[in-house]
Amino acid sequence: MTDKKNDHNRPKSDATTVVHAGRDPTATHGFINQPSYRGSTVLFPTVKTLKTLNQPYTYGRYGNPTVRGLEDAISELEVGDATLLTASGLQAVTTALLAFVAAGDEILMVDNVYQPTRTFCDNALSALGVTTIYYDPTIGGAIADLITAKTKLIFTESPGSQTMELQDIPAIAKVAKAHDIWLLMDNTWATPIFFKALNFGVDVSIQAATKYFVGHADALLGSITTSARATPLVQRARNLYGVCPGAEETYLGARGLRTLTVRLAHHQASAIDLALWLEARAEVSRVLHPALESHPQHALWQRDFTGSTGLFSIVLKTNSDTALAAMLDDLQYFGMGYSWGGFESLIVPADPRSYRTATTWNGEGQLLRLHVGLEDINDLKADLDAGFARLNAAIS
Ligand SMILES: *Cc1c(COP(=O)(O)O)cnc(C)c1O
């Protein structure tokens, strides 16, 4: 498929990559989409091939053309050496962590990390003799003070779940490099479209592909993208633990990928519009959105990110449970439920005070996390406007 008119040195834009990467219609009878391969057994033509495993696919658990296609496309977007798909975002997190640690090691974990990641560290890693030390998300280069001879890795998530603090990834990467320790990042919020983690010195970029890659709330999937020096360790862990994605989920991930950039553009514009609208509301104390000038680490977002997505939080002035229920119970378009990244808008209350250990959360009122979906923005505003009217009526 060489087109002489094309300048192959010109880097492809991500919008073109999501459409064309990881599929080859010349190999699939002209059909545009990679078919969904299903299977465990892969046949070998000769004893020699069987013994040397000298063919592209050897067993279903190690991948098939559908899996490899999506992995290659994500590697291209993340500018990584390799990508391994997993059955869920959490499995991507746990497989990546298990790839690097052994009994006696310490890891540094950001305090606003996705809660199930914290639960894994506090229960599974601790049982294996690995100690987790939580740190302030705004620590930056001062993370050097927490490093000991036992520190194996630093885990980052930026912005972090629920409270949306941003991390100074380049400053942390500098420290990780100086101490020869691994740097991992849960990059689900920005996706590689808006933050190319490996270009910032991160060794392992993790996606809950469940969110924006799948994009339709109909599948669970994860991905781990690695630098060349991290690839063998993550590959080994993946094989040891028998980690692999489901066929249906892989297909849905590849299908979602094709519209990733257009969906994100819409999520981005609507979320900023709604965040600014919320900032002007009397019921709202604070809006926690990295792309807003009011965000405490807005300068970091401007420096490092090329865009923002649909997820942000607000802090209400009130802490009244009855007012909250009055507002949320009757929303028409904002659903209440976990996960995010799909086409539908979501809203959930959260209490960061309940799990933080390295820092304290001083929310003056109830924190609400919103995911702004693909509905018309005026319908979403009207939905929240009616919700605020119910909230106010319940308070007075
Ligand atoms: C949802 C989420 C995960 C876990 O993804 P699942 O596919 O639900 O297991 C991990 N990290 C972040 C930041 C998430 O929001």
mmCIF file of N, CA and C and ligand atoms in Angstrom, residues 87-91 93 113-114 116-117 157 159 161 186-189 206-211 219-222 311 339-340 369, ligand 1:
data_model
loop_
_atom_site.group_PDB
_atom_site.id
_atom_site.type_symbol
_atom_site.label_atom_id
_atom_site.label_comp_id
_atom_site.label_asym_id
_atom_site.label_seq_id
_atom_site.Cartn_x
_atom_site.Cartn_y
_atom_site.Cartn_z
ATOM 1 N N ALA A 87 -8.140 -7.782 30.380
ATOM 2 C CA ALA A 87 -9.588 -7.957 30.425
ATOM 3 C C ALA A 87 -10.321 -6.768 31.036
ATOM 4 N N SER A 88 -9.600 -5.893 31.745
ATOM 5 C CA SER A 88 -10.224 -4.705 32.334
ATOM 6 C C SER A 88 -9.136 -3.674 32.600
ATOM 7 N N GLY A 89 -9.543 -2.465 32.906
ATOM 8 C CA GLY A 89 -8.577 -1.435 33.265
ATOM 9 C C GLY A 89 -7.854 -1.796 34.553
ATOM 10 N N LEU A 90 -8.616 -2.316 35.526
ATOM 11 C CA LEU A 90 -7.980 -2.681 36.795
ATOM 12 C C LEU A 90 -6.952 -3.797 36.575
ATOM 13 N N GLN A 91 -7.270 -4.732 35.672
ATOM 14 C CA GLN A 91 -6.300 -5.799 35.405
ATOM 15 C C GLN A 91 -5.043 -5.241 34.726
ATOM 16 N N VAL A 93 -3.783 -2.306 35.461
ATOM 17 C CA VAL A 93 -3.067 -1.726 36.603
ATOM 18 C C VAL A 93 -2.346 -2.814 37.394
ATOM 19 N N VAL A 113 -5.241 8.227 43.723
ATOM 20 C CA VAL A 113 -5.345 7.162 42.721
ATOM 21 C C VAL A 113 -6.748 6.550 42.725
ATOM 22 N N TYR A 114 -7.137 6.008 41.586
ATOM 23 C CA TYR A 114 -8.385 5.245 41.428
ATOM 24 C C TYR A 114 -8.505 4.261 42.600
ATOM 25 N N PRO A 116 -9.897 1.329 43.472
ATOM 26 C CA PRO A 116 -9.545 -0.095 43.408
ATOM 27 C C PRO A 116 -8.033 -0.350 43.256
ATOM 28 N N THR A 117 -7.290 0.600 42.699
ATOM 29 C CA THR A 117 -5.822 0.465 42.643
ATOM 30 C C THR A 117 -5.265 0.495 44.064
ATOM 31 N N GLU A 157 -1.162 9.101 38.499
ATOM 32 C CA GLU A 157 -2.438 9.202 37.793
ATOM 33 C C GLU A 157 -2.723 10.693 37.739
ATOM 34 N N PRO A 159 -4.950 13.871 35.592
ATOM 35 C CA PRO A 159 -5.401 14.216 36.933
ATOM 36 C C PRO A 159 -5.885 12.977 37.676
ATOM 37 N N SER A 161 -8.156 10.581 40.295
ATOM 38 C CA SER A 161 -9.592 10.317 40.368
ATOM 39 C C SER A 161 -10.284 11.260 41.350
ATOM 40 N N ASP A 186 -1.352 5.826 35.175
ATOM 41 C CA ASP A 186 -2.711 5.553 34.730
ATOM 42 C C ASP A 186 -3.136 6.780 33.922
ATOM 43 N N ASN A 187 -3.183 6.616 32.602
ATOM 44 C CA ASN A 187 -3.372 7.730 31.661
ATOM 45 C C ASN A 187 -4.798 7.737 31.099
ATOM 46 N N THR A 188 -5.733 7.163 31.858
ATOM 47 C CA THR A 188 -7.091 6.977 31.346
ATOM 48 C C THR A 188 -7.802 8.306 31.067
ATOM 49 N N TRP A 189 -7.601 9.305 31.922
ATOM 50 C CA TRP A 189 -8.349 10.563 31.761
ATOM 51 C C TRP A 189 -8.016 11.238 30.434
ATOM 52 N N ILE A 206 -0.929 3.211 31.246
ATOM 53 C CA ILE A 206 -2.062 2.294 31.417
ATOM 54 C C ILE A 206 -3.360 2.992 31.016
ATOM 55 N N GLN A 207 -4.197 2.272 30.298
ATOM 56 C CA GLN A 207 -5.518 2.784 29.946
ATOM 57 C C GLN A 207 -6.593 1.853 30.480
ATOM 58 N N ALA A 208 -7.614 2.416 31.141
ATOM 59 C CA ALA A 208 -8.861 1.680 31.281
ATOM 60 C C ALA A 208 -9.562 1.909 29.938
ATOM 61 N N ALA A 209 -9.295 1.024 28.981
ATOM 62 C CA ALA A 209 -9.868 1.164 27.637
ATOM 63 C C ALA A 209 -11.395 1.067 27.678
ATOM 64 N N THR A 210 -11.893 0.512 28.775
ATOM 65 C CA THR A 210 -13.322 0.516 29.107
ATOM 66 C C THR A 210 -13.938 1.901 28.896
ATOM 67 N N LYS A 211 -13.155 2.933 29.173
ATOM 68 C CA LYS A 211 -13.673 4.298 29.175
ATOM 69 C C LYS A 211 -13.741 4.833 27.740
ATOM 70 N N ALA A 219 -18.405 -2.611 27.153
ATOM 71 C CA ALA A 219 -17.360 -3.625 27.304
ATOM 72 C C ALA A 219 -16.328 -3.166 28.324
ATOM 73 N N LEU A 220 -15.643 -4.137 28.928
ATOM 74 C CA LEU A 220 -14.515 -3.857 29.828
ATOM 75 C C LEU A 220 -13.227 -4.285 29.131
ATOM 76 N N LEU A 221 -12.214 -3.421 29.195
ATOM 77 C CA LEU A 221 -10.960 -3.689 28.485
ATOM 78 C C LEU A 221 -9.875 -2.798 29.070
ATOM 79 N N GLY A 222 -8.635 -3.292 29.067
ATOM 80 C CA GLY A 222 -7.524 -2.467 29.540
ATOM 81 C C GLY A 222 -6.341 -2.576 28.599
ATOM 82 N N LEU A 311 -14.513 14.357 31.836
ATOM 83 C CA LEU A 311 -14.661 14.038 33.260
ATOM 84 C C LEU A 311 -14.108 15.159 34.136
ATOM 85 N N SER A 339 -18.086 4.057 36.366
ATOM 86 C CA SER A 339 -17.409 4.090 35.073
ATOM 87 C C SER A 339 -17.762 5.399 34.367
ATOM 88 N N TRP A 340 -17.198 5.610 33.202
ATOM 89 C CA TRP A 340 -17.381 6.848 32.443
ATOM 90 C C TRP A 340 -16.735 6.637 31.075
ATOM 91 N N ARG A 369 -18.875 14.048 40.903
ATOM 92 C CA ARG A 369 -18.073 13.820 39.705
ATOM 93 C C ARG A 369 -18.999 13.687 38.505
HETATM 94 C C1 LIG B 1 -12.323 2.934 35.544
HETATM 95 C C2 LIG B 1 -10.898 3.137 35.854
HETATM 96 C C3 LIG B 1 -10.031 2.051 35.973
HETATM 97 C C4 LIG B 1 -10.489 0.619 35.929
HETATM 98 O O1 LIG B 1 -11.051 0.250 34.715
HETATM 99 P P1 LIG B 1 -12.046 -1.028 34.643
HETATM 100 O O2 LIG B 1 -12.064 -1.360 33.203
HETATM 101 O O3 LIG B 1 -13.353 -0.592 35.200
HETATM 102 O O4 LIG B 1 -11.411 -2.112 35.459
HETATM 103 C C5 LIG B 1 -8.693 2.321 36.209
HETATM 104 N N1 LIG B 1 -8.246 3.586 36.324
HETATM 105 C C6 LIG B 1 -9.054 4.650 36.220
HETATM 106 C C7 LIG B 1 -8.488 6.016 36.371
HETATM 107 C C8 LIG B 1 -10.405 4.466 35.996
HETATM 108 O O5 LIG B 1 -11.221 5.526 35.932
#
